[in-house]
Coordinates of C-alpha atoms in Angstrom, one line a residue:
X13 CA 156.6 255.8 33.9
X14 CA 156.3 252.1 33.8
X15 CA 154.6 250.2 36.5
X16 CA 155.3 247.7 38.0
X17 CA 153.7 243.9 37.7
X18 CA 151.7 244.2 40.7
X19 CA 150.2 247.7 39.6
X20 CA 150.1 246.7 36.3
X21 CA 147.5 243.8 36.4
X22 CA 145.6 245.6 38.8
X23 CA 145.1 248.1 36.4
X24 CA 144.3 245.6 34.2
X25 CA 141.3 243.9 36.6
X26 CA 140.1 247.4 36.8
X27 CA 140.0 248.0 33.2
X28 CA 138.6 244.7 32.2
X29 CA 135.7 245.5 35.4
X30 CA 135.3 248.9 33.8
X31 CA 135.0 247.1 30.4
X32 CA 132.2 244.9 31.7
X33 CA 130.1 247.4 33.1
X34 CA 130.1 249.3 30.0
X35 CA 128.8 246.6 27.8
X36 CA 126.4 246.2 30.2
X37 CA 125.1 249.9 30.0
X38 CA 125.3 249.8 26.5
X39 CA 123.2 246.6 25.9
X40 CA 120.3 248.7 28.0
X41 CA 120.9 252.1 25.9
X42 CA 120.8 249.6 22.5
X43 CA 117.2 248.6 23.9
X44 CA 115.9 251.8 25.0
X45 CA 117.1 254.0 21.5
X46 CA 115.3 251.0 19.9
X47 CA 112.0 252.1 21.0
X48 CA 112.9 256.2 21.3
X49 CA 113.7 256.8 18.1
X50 CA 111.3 253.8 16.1
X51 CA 109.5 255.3 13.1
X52 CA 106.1 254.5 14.2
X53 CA 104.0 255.5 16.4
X54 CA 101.3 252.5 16.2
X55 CA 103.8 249.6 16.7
X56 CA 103.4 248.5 13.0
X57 CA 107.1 246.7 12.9
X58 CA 104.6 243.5 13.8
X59 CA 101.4 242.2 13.8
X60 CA 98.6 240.9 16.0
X61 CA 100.1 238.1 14.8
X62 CA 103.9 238.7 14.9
X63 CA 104.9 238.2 11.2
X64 CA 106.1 241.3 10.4
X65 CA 108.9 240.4 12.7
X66 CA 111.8 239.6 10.4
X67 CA 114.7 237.0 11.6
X68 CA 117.2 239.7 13.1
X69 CA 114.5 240.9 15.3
X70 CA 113.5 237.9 16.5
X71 CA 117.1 236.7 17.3
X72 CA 117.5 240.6 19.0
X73 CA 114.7 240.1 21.5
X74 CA 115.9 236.4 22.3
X75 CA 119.4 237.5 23.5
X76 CA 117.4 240.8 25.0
X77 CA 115.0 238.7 26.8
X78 CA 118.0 236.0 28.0
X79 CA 119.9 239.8 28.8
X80 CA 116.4 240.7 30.9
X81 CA 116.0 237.5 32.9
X82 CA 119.6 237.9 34.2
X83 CA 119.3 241.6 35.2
X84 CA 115.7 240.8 37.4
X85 CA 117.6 238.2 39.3
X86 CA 119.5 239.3 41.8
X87 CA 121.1 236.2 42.7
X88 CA 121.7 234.8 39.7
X89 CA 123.4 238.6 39.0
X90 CA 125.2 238.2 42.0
X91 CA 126.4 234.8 41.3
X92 CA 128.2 235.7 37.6
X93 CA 129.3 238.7 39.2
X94 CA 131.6 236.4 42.0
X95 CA 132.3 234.1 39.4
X96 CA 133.6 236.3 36.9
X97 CA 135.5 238.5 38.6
X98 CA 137.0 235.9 40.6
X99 CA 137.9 234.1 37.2
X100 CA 139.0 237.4 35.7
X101 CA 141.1 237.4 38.9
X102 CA 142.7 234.3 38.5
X103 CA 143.7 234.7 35.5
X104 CA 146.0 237.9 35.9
X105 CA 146.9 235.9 39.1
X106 CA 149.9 234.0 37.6
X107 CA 151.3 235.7 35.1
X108 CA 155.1 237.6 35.9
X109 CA 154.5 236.1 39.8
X110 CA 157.3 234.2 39.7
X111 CA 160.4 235.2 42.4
X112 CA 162.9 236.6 40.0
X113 CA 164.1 236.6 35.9
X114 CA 166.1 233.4 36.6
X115 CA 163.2 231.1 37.5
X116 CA 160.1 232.3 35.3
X117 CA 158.1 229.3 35.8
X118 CA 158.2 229.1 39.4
X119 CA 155.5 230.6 41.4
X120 CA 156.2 232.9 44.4
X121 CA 153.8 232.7 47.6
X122 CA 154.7 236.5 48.6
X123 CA 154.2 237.8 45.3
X124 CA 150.9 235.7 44.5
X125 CA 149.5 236.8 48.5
X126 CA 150.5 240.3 47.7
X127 CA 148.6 240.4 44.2
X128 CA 145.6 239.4 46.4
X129 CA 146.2 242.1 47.9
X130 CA 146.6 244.5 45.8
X131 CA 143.6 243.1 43.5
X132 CA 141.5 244.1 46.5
X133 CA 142.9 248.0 46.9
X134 CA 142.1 247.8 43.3
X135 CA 138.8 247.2 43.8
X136 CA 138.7 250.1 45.9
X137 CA 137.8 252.9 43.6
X138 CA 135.3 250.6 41.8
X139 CA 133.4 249.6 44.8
X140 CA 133.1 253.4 46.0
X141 CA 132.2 254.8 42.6
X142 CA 129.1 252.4 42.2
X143 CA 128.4 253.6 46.0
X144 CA 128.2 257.1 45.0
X145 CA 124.2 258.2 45.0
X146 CA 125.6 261.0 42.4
X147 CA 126.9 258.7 40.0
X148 CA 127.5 259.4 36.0
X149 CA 127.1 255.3 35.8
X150 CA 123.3 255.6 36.5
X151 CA 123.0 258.5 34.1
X152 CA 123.6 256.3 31.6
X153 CA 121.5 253.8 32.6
X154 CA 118.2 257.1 32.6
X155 CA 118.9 256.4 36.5
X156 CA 120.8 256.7 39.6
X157 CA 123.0 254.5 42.2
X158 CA 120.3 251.8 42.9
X159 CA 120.5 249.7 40.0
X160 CA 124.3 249.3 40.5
X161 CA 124.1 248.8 44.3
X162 CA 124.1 245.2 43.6
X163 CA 127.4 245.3 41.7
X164 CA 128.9 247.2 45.0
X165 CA 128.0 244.9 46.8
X166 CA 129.4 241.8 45.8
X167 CA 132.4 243.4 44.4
X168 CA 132.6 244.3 48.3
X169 CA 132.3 240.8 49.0
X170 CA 135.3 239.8 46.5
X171 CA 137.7 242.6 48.3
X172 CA 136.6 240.7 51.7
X173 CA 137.7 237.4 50.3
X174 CA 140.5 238.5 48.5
X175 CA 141.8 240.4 51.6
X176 CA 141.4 237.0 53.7
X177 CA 143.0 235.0 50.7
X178 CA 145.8 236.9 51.4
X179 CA 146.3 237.4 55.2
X180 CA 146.1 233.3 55.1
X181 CA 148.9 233.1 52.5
X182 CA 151.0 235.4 54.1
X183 CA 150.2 233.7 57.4
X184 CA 151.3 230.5 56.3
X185 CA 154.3 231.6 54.6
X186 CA 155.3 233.3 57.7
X187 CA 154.6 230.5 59.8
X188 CA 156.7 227.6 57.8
X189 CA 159.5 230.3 57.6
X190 CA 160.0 230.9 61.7
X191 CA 159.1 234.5 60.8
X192 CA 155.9 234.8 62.5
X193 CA 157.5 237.7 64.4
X194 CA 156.7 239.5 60.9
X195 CA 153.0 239.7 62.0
X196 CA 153.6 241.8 65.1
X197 CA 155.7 244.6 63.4
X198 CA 153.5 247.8 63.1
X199 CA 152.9 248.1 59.6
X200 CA 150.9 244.4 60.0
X201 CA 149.1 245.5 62.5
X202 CA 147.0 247.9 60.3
X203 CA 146.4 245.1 58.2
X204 CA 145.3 242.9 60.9
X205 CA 142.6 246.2 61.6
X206 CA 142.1 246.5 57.9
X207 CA 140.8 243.1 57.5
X208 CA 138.5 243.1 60.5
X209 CA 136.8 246.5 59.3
X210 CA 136.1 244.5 55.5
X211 CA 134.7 241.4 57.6
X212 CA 132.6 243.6 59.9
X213 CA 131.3 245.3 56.6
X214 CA 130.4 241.7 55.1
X215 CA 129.0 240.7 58.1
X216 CA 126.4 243.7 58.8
X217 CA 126.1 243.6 55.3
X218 CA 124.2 240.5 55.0
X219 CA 120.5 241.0 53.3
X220 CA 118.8 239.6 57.0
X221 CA 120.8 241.9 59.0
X222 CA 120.9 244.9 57.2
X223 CA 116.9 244.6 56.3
X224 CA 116.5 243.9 60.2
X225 CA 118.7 246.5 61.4
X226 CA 119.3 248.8 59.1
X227 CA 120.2 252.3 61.5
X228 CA 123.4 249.9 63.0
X229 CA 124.1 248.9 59.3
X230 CA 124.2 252.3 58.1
X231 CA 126.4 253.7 60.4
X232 CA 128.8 250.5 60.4
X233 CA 128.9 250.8 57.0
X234 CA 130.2 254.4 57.1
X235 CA 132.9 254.0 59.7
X236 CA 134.2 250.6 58.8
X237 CA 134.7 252.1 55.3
X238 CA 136.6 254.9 56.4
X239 CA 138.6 252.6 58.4
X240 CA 139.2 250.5 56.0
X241 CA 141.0 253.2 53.6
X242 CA 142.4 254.5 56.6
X243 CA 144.1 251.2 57.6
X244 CA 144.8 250.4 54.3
X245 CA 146.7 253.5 53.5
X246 CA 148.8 252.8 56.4
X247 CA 149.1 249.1 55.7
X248 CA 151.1 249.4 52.7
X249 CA 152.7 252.6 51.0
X250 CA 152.3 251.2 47.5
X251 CA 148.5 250.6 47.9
X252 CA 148.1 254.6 48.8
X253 CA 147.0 255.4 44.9
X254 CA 143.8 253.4 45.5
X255 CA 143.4 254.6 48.6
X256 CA 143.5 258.2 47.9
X257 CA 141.1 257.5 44.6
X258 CA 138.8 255.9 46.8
X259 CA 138.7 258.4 49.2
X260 CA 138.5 261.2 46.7
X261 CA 135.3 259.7 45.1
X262 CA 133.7 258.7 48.9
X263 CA 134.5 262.7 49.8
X264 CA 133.2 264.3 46.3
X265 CA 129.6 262.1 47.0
X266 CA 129.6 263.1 50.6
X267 CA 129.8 266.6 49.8
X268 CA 127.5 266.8 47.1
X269 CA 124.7 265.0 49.1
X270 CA 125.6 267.6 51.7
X271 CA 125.6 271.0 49.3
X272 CA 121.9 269.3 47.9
X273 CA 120.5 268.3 51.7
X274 CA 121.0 272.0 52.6
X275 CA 119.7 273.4 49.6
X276 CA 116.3 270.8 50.1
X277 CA 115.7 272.6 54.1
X278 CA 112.2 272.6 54.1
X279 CA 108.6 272.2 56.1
X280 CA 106.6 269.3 56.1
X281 CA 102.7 268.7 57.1
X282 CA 102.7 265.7 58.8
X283 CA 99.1 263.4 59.0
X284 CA 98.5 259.9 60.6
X285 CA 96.2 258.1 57.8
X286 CA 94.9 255.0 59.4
X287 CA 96.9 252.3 62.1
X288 CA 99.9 253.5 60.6
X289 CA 100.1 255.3 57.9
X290 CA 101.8 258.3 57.5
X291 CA 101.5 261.3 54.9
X292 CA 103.9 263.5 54.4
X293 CA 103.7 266.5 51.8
X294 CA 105.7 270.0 51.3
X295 CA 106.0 272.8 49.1
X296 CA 109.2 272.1 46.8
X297 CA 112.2 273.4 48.5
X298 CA 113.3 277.3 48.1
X299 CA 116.0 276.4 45.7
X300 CA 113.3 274.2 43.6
X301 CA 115.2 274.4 40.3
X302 CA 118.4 272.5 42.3
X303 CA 115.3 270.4 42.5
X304 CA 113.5 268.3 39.9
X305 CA 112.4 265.1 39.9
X306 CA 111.1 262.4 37.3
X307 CA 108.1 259.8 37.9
X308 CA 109.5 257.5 40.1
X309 CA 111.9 259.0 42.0
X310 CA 112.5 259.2 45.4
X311 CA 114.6 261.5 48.4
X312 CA 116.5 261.1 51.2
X313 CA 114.9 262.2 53.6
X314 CA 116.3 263.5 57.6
X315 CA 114.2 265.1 60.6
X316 CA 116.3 267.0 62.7
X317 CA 113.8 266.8 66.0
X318 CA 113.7 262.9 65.2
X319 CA 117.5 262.0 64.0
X320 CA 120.1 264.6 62.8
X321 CA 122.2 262.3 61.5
X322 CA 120.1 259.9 59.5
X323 CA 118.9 259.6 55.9
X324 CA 115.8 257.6 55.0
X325 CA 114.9 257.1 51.2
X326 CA 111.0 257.6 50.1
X327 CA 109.5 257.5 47.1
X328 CA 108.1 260.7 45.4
X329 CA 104.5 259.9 45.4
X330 CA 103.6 262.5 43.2
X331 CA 104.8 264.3 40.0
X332 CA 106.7 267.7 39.3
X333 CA 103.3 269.3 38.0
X334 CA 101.7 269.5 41.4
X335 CA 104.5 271.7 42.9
X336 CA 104.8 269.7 46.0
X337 CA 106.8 266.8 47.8
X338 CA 104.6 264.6 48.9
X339 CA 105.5 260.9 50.8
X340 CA 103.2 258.1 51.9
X341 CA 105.2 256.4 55.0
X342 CA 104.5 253.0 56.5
X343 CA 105.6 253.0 60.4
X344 CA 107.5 249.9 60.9
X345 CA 110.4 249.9 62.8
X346 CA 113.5 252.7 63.7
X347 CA 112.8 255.7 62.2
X348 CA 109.2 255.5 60.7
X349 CA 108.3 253.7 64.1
X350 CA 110.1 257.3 65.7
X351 CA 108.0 259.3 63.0
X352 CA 104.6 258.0 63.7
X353 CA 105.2 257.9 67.7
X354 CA 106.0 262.1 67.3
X355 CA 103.4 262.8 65.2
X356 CA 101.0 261.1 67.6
X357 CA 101.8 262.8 70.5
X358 CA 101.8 266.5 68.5
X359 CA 98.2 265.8 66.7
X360 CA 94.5 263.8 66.9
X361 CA 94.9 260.2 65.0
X362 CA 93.2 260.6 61.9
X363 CA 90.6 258.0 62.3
X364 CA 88.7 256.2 59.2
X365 CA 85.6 258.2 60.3
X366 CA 83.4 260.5 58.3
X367 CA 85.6 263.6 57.5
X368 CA 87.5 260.8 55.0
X369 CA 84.6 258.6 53.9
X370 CA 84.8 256.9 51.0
X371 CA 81.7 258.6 50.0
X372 CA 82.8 261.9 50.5
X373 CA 86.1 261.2 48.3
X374 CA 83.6 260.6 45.5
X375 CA 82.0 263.6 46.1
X376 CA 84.9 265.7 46.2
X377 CA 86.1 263.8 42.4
X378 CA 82.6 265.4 41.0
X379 CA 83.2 268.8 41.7
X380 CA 82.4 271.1 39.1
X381 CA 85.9 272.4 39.1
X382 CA 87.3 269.1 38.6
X383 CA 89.1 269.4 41.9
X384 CA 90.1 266.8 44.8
X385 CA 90.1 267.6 48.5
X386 CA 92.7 265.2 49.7
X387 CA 92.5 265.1 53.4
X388 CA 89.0 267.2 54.1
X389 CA 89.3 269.0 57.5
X390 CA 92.2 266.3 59.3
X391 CA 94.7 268.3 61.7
X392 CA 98.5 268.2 60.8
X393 CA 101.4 269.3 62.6
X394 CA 104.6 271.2 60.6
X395 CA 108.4 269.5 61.2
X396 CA 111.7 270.6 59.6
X397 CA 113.1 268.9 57.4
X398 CA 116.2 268.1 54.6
X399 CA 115.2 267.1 51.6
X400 CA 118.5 265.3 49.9
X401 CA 117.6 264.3 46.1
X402 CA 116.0 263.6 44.2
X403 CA 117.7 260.3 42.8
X404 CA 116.4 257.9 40.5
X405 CA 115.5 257.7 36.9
X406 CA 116.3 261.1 34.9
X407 CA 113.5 260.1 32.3
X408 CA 110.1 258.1 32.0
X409 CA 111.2 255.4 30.1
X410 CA 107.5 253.9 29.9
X411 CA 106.2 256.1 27.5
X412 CA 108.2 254.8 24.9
X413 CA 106.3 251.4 24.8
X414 CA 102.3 250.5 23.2
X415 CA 101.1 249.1 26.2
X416 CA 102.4 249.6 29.9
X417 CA 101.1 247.5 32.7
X418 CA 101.5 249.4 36.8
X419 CA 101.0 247.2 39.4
X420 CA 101.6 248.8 43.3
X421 CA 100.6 246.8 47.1
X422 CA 100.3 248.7 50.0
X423 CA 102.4 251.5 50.4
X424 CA 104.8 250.3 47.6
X425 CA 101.9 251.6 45.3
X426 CA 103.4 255.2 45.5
X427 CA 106.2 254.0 42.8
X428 CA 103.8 252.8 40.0
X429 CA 101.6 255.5 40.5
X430 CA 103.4 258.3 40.3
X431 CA 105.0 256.8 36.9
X432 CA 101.7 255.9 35.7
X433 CA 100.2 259.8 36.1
X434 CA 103.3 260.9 34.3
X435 CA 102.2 258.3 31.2
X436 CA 99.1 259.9 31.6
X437 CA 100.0 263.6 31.1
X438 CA 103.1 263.1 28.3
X439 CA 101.9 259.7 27.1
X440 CA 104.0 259.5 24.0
X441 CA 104.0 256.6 22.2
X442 CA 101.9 254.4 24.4
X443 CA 98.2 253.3 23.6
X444 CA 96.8 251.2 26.3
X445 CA 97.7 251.8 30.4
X446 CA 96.4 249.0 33.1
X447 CA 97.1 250.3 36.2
X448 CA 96.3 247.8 39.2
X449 CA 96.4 248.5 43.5
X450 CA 96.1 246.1 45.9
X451 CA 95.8 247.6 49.5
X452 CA 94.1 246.1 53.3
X453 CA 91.7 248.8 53.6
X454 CA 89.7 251.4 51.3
X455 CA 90.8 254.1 52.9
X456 CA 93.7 253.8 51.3
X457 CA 91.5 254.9 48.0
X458 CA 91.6 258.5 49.0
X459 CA 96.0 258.1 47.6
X460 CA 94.3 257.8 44.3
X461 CA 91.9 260.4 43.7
X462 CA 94.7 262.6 42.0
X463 CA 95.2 259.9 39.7
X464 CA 91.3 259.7 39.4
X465 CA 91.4 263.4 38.9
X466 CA 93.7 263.0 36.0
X467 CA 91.9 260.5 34.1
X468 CA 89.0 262.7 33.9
X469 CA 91.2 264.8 31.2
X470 CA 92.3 262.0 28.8
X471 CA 93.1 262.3 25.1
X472 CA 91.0 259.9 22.9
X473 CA 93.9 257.8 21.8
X474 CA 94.8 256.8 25.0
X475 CA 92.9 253.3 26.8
X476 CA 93.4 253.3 30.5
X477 CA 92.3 250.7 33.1
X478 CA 91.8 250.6 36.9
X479 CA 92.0 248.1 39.1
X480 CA 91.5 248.4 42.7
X481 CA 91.8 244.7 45.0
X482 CA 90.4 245.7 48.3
X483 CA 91.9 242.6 50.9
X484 CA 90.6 242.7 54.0
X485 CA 87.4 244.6 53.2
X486 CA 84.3 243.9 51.3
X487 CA 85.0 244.8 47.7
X488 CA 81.4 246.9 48.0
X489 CA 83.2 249.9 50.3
X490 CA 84.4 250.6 46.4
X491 CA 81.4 250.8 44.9
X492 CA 81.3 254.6 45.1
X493 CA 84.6 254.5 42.4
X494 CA 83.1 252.2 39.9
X495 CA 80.0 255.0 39.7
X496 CA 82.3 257.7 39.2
X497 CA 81.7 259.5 35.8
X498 CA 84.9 258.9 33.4
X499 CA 85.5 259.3 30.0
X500 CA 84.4 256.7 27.7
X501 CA 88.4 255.4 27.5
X502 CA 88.6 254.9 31.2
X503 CA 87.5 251.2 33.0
X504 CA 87.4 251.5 36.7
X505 CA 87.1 247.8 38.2
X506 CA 87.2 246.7 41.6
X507 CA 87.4 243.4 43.5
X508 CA 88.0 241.8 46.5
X509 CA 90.9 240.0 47.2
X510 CA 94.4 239.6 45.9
X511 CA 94.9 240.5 42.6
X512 CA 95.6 236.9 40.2
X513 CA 99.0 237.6 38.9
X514 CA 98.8 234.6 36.3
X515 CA 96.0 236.6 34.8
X516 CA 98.1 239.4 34.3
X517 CA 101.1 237.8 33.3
X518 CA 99.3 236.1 30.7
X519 CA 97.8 239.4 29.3
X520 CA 101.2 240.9 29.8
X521 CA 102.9 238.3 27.3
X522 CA 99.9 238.4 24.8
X523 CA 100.3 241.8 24.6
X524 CA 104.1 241.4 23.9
X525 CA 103.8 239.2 21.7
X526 CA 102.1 241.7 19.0
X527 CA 103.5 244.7 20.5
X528 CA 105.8 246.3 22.8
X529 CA 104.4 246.7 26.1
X530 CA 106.3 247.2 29.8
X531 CA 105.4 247.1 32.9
X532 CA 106.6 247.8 36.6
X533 CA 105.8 246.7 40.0
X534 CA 106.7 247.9 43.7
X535 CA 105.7 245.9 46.8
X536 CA 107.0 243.1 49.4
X537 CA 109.3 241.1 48.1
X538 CA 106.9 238.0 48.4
X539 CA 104.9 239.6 46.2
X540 CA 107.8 240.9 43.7
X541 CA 109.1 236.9 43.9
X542 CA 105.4 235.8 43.4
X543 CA 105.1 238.2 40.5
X544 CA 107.9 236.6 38.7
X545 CA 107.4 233.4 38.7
X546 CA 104.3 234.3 36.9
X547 CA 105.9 236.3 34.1
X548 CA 108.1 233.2 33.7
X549 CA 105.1 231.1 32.8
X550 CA 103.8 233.3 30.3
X551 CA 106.5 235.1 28.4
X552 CA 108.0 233.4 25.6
X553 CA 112.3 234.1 24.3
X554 CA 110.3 236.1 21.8
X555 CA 108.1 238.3 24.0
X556 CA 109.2 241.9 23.5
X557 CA 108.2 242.8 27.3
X558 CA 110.2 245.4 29.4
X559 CA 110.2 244.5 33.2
X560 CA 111.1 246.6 36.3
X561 CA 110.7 245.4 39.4
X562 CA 111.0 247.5 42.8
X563 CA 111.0 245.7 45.9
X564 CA 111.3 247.0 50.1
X565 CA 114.7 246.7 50.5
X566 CA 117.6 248.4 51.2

C-alpha cells in the first residue's frame, strides 16, 4: 500500500534518526572489539615510546578521540542533536508540499504546518523507545537506557518545537483566512491540550527543575506523556499509527519493570552511618537468577512504608560474588530526606564513636581468616522493599584495557568501586589499577575494607594503587590503612585534602600514550566538570584513553 507524502517523509525522518543512532552504536562496538579480541595480552601494538603505532592507527584514535570528546559533552551532544535533526527536518520539509499536481513549485502553508506535525508524531516512537529502561539500544552499547537519555531528551524538545511550529502556522493561516472559527471545532481542541502537555513536559523538564524537584517531575512526566498520546490520537486520525507504536513500546516497558519489581520483593537492613549517611544492604531477591548484576550497575529502588508509588535509582555498591544488595544513600532532599527521617525514629544514630573506630576497622582487616566486620555491633531496623533492575552495563568493559584509572567523591564512590573490585577478581587484560577516594570524614573508610579485603588476594601480575584524600580531617585519622599488611603489588597512600586532578590527568595521558588505559569517575558534577577540563590539558588527538564519566543527576 503506498503512503502517502506526509507519511512517507516521516518515515523517512525516522529511518534516517534510526540510521544515525546506529552508526553511532557501531563506532562504540568498532572500539570496544578493538581491544576484546587484540592479540596481546601486554599491549605490544606500541611502545613506551609509541612507534610501533603505524599511520592507520594513529589516524583511528584521532577520529576515536574527536568521536570521545563529543560523546562526554553533553551540551555539545545536545547541540548537534537539535541541529541535525532540525536540518534533517528541513530538508524533507519541502519536497511534494506543494497544494496540488498543477502548481509543483508552489509551497502550501497547510501541507508544510501539517508535516510539522506529523514530523513530531513521528518522533513519537523514537522518543519512547530511548525512554524505555529495557531497551535492546543499550544492549548494544554493553549498557542500558542511561546513555541514550540524552538523545530522549532533546529529541523531546524538537517534538515541542515542532508541535508549536505548527499550531503557529496553522494559526496564522486561519487567521488571514477569516476561519478562526476552525480552532474552536472539537477535534482542535485536543490539539490545543496536546500541545500544553509537550510544553509542560519541556518546562518540568528543564536540568534546574527536574534536579530541584525531581518527585513533581517524575510524575509530570508520566501523565503529560500519557496525555500527550492520548490527545494526539484524538487530534488527528492519521497520526493514530504513531500513537499506538508509542503507546505500545511505553506499555511493554511499563510492564516489564513491573513483572521485574515484583519478582525483586525483598528485606532490607537499614543503618544511619554518620550525619547522613545511609546503608542499605539485602540478601539477593528470592528469584535471584531474574537477578544479576554487573560492576556498576544500579536498581530502582521503592519502599512501600515510605512511598508506594516511587522509584529511586542507586548504585550497586557491591559485586555479584558477595550474594547481597548493598546501597550507600546520601539523605538530601524527598525521598532520601523521608528515608533517613524513618530510620531515625525506628533505630539509635550510629555515632562515629568506638564500635566503628578507625582502629578497629584495621583490626578487623588482620584477622586471621582474612575477614571484615563491616558495621561491628550498630543496630538496624528491617523495611520492605522492591527491588526493580538491575540496569546498567551487561559487561565490565574495563578489563579489556593495560591500565585503568577509578576515581569516586563522597557517596558517588560506590560506582568506581564496585567496578574496580570486579577488575580485581576477573582482571583480564589489565596490568596496572589506581584507584583514588576522596570523602569529608574517615569514617567513610569503613565502605572500603571489602575492597581492602580483596587486595589482600592479588595475582602477581597485577599493580594496584590506593588513594584515600581525607577533606575535612587530618590526613593522620588514616594512618592505621597505610600500616595495613598488603602484598608487595599493593600501594596504600593517603593524604589530606582534595585530590590534584592535573596530576592525574597528566599520568592518565602518559599512560595512553604508550598503552591503552581507561578510566571512570562518579561524583558532583563540579567535580565531573573540574575533572574534565583536566583531561583536556593533558590528552593529546593521539592518546588512546577510554573515558566514562558518572555524574548526580537525573
Amino acid at each position: 500500500m503506498a503512503l502517502n507524502r506526509q507519511h512517507k517523509w516521516t518515515v523517512i525522518l525516522m529511518g534516517t534518526i534510526w540510521a544515525a543512532m546506529i552508526l553511532f552504536i557501531l563506532l562504540f562496538l568498532l572500539d570496544y572489539l578493538r581491544l576484546r579480541f587484540r592479540k596481546s595480552k601486554e599491549g605490544a601494538v606500541t611502545t613506551s615510546d609509541g612507534t610501533q603505532r603505524n599511520f592507520f592507527y594513529r589516524w583511528y584514535l584521532v577520529s576515536r578521540n574527536i568521536y570521545q570528546a563529543v560523546a562526554t559533552r553533553k551540551n555539545l551532544i545536545a547541540t548537534i542533536v537539535f541541529i541535525v535533526v532540525i536540518g534533517i527536518s528541513m530538508g524533507y520539509m519541502k519536497p511534494e508540499s506543494y497544494r496540488s499536481l498543477k502548481y509543483p513549485k508552489l509551497w502550501y502553508v497547510v501541507v508544510v504546518a501539517n508535516r510539522f506535525g506529523f514530523f513530531a508524531c513521528g518522533l513519537y516512537p523514537i522518543i519512547f523507545m530511548l525512554s524505555m529502561k529495557n531497551s535492546f539500544l543499550g544492549l548494544l552499547l554493553f549498557s542500558s537506557y542511561e546513555r541514550l537519555n540524552i538523545l530522549h531528551r532533546w529529541l523531546s524538545y524538537v517534538a515541542v518545537l515542532f508541535v508549536i511550529v505548527h499550531t503557529i502556522i496553522l494559526g496564522i493561516y486561519f487567521k488571514i483566512n477569516n476561519r478562526l472559527w476552525f480552532l474552536r471545532t472539537t477535534r482542535i481542541k485536543w490539539g490545543w491540550a496536546g500541545m500544553c502537555c509537550l510544553i509542560l513536559i519541556g518546562i518540568t523538564s528543564i536540568p534546574m527543575a527536574r534536579r530541584k524537584y525531581y518527585e513533581f517531575f517524575f510524575i509530570m512526566h508520566h501523565l503529560m506523556a500519557i496525555g500527550t498520546l492520548l490527545t494526539t490520537y484524538y487530534h488527528y486520525s492519521m497520526c493514530q499509527p504513531y500513537v499506538k507504536a508509542a503507546a505500545a513500546i511505553y506499555g511493554f516497558d511499563r510492564g516489564l519493570r513491573c513483572i521485574r519489581a515484583i519478582l525483586g520483593y525483598t528485606t532490607l537492613t537499614v543503618e544511619i552511618v554518620g550525619d547522613d549517611l545511609v546503608v542499605l544492604e539485602a540478601k539477593r531477591p528470592r528469584f535471584s537468577r531474574m537477578f544479576k548484576w554487573t560492576a556498576g550497575n544500579h536498581i530502582f529502588l521503592n519502599i512501600p512504608s515510605i512511598n508506594f508509588f516511587q522509584y529511586h535509582p542507586f548504585t550497586i555498591a557491591n559485586i555479584k560474588e558477595d550474594n547481597t544488595v548493598k546501597l550507600y544513600i546520601s539523605a538530601r532532599q524527598g525521598f532520601t530526606r523521608r528515608l533517613l527521617e524513618k530510620a531515625n525514629l525506628e533505630l539509635p544514630k550510629v555515632a562515629d564513636s568506638d564500635e566503628s573506630t578507625i582502629s578497629g576497622a584495621s583490626k578487623d582487616l588482620n584477622k586471621a581468616d582474612g575477614t571484615v566486620d563491616m558495621h561491628g555491633k550498630s543496630q538496624k531496623i528491617k523495611l520492605r522493599a522492591f527491588l526493580e533492575g538491575p540496569y546498567g552495563a551487561i559487561i565490565n568493559v574495563f578489563n579489556v584495557y593495560d591500565s585503568v584509572y577509578f576515581f569516586g567523591a563522597g557517596v558517588g564512590v560506590t560506582f568506581p568501586l564496585s567496578l574496580c573490585r570486579d577488575v580485581l577478581r576477573d582482571h583480564g587484560k589489565v596490568r596496572k589499577v589506581v584507584f583514588a577516594f576522596a570523602f569529608k570524614k574517615a569514617n567513610l573508610m569503613d565502605w572500603m575494607l571489602e575492597l581492602l579485603d580483596d587486595c589482600k588476594n592479588l595475582s602477581a601480575g597485577l599493580e594496584v594503587e590506593l588513594n584515600f584524600h581525607v577533606t575535612r580531617e587530618d590526613v593522620s585519622a588514616l594512618k592505621s590503612y597505610v600500616e595495613l599488611e598488603m602484598p608487595a603489588n599493593v600501594k596504600i597512600l593517603c593524604y589530606g585534602g582534595r585530590p590534584n586532578m592535573d596530576e592525574y590527568a597528566q599520568r592518565i595521558a602518559e599512560d595512553g600514550e604508550h598503552s591503552r588505559c581507561a578510566f571512570a569517575i562518579c561524583g558532583p558534577e563540579a567535580i565531573i566538570n573540574s575533572t574534565k577540563r583536566s583531561m583536556n590539558k593533558f590528552l593529546t588527538l593521539q592518546s588512546d584513553v577510554y573515558q566514562h564519566y558518572e555524574a548526580f543527576d537525573w
